[in-house]
Amino acid sequence: PFDEWTEVFGSERLTGAILDRLTHHVHILEMKGESFRLRESRKAQT
């Protein structure tokens, strides 16, 4: 999805700055187990 950001913002430098601001104080949570959204979407398809 980030590949299209440069097209949207018109500049690689601006895109990099925005991503830097968005991820500056981010906390990454790694979770194990089945995705609730994936499970529910599979139920809806059947």
Tab-separated table of C-alpha atoms in Angstrom:
chain	number	residue	atom	x	y	z
A	1	PRO	CA	0.000	0.000	0.000
A	2	PHE	CA	2.860	2.459	0.609
A	3	ASP	CA	3.924	2.298	-3.037
A	4	GLU	CA	0.997	4.512	-4.007
A	5	TRP	CA	1.631	7.125	-1.307
A	6	THR	CA	4.251	8.904	-3.405
A	7	GLU	CA	1.691	9.326	-6.182
A	8	VAL	CA	-0.850	10.703	-3.719
A	9	PHE	CA	1.513	13.152	-1.997
A	10	GLY	CA	3.589	13.911	-5.094
A	11	SER	CA	6.987	13.662	-3.432
A	12	GLU	CA	9.141	10.879	-2.003
A	13	ARG	CA	10.539	13.304	0.567
A	14	LEU	CA	7.073	14.323	1.766
A	15	THR	CA	5.935	10.690	1.866
A	16	GLY	CA	8.984	9.764	3.948
A	17	ALA	CA	8.351	12.638	6.350
A	18	ILE	CA	4.710	11.638	6.806
A	19	LEU	CA	5.621	8.004	7.463
A	20	ASP	CA	8.297	9.133	9.910
A	21	ARG	CA	5.736	11.192	11.838
A	22	LEU	CA	3.201	8.357	11.852
A	23	THR	CA	5.675	5.770	13.125
A	24	HIS	CA	7.718	7.895	15.555
A	25	HIS	CA	6.188	6.616	18.816
A	26	VAL	CA	4.563	3.471	17.488
A	27	HIS	CA	4.345	0.250	19.494
A	28	ILE	CA	4.235	-2.990	17.520
A	29	LEU	CA	2.143	-5.772	19.001
A	30	GLU	CA	2.731	-9.261	17.675
A	31	MET	CA	-0.249	-11.463	18.301
A	32	LYS	CA	-0.632	-15.130	17.630
A	33	GLY	CA	-3.853	-16.862	16.802
A	34	GLU	CA	-6.543	-16.697	14.190
A	35	SER	CA	-7.693	-13.310	12.984
A	36	PHE	CA	-11.242	-12.489	14.093
A	37	ARG	CA	-11.854	-10.450	10.930
A	38	LEU	CA	-10.603	-13.247	8.677
A	39	ARG	CA	-12.723	-15.822	10.496
A	40	GLU	CA	-15.852	-13.681	10.270
A	41	SER	CA	-15.337	-12.878	6.590
A	42	ARG	CA	-14.974	-16.589	5.850
A	43	LYS	CA	-18.237	-17.261	7.693
A	44	ALA	CA	-19.990	-14.580	5.667
A	45	GLN	CA	-18.831	-16.129	2.386
A	46	THR	CA	-20.372	-19.521	3.166
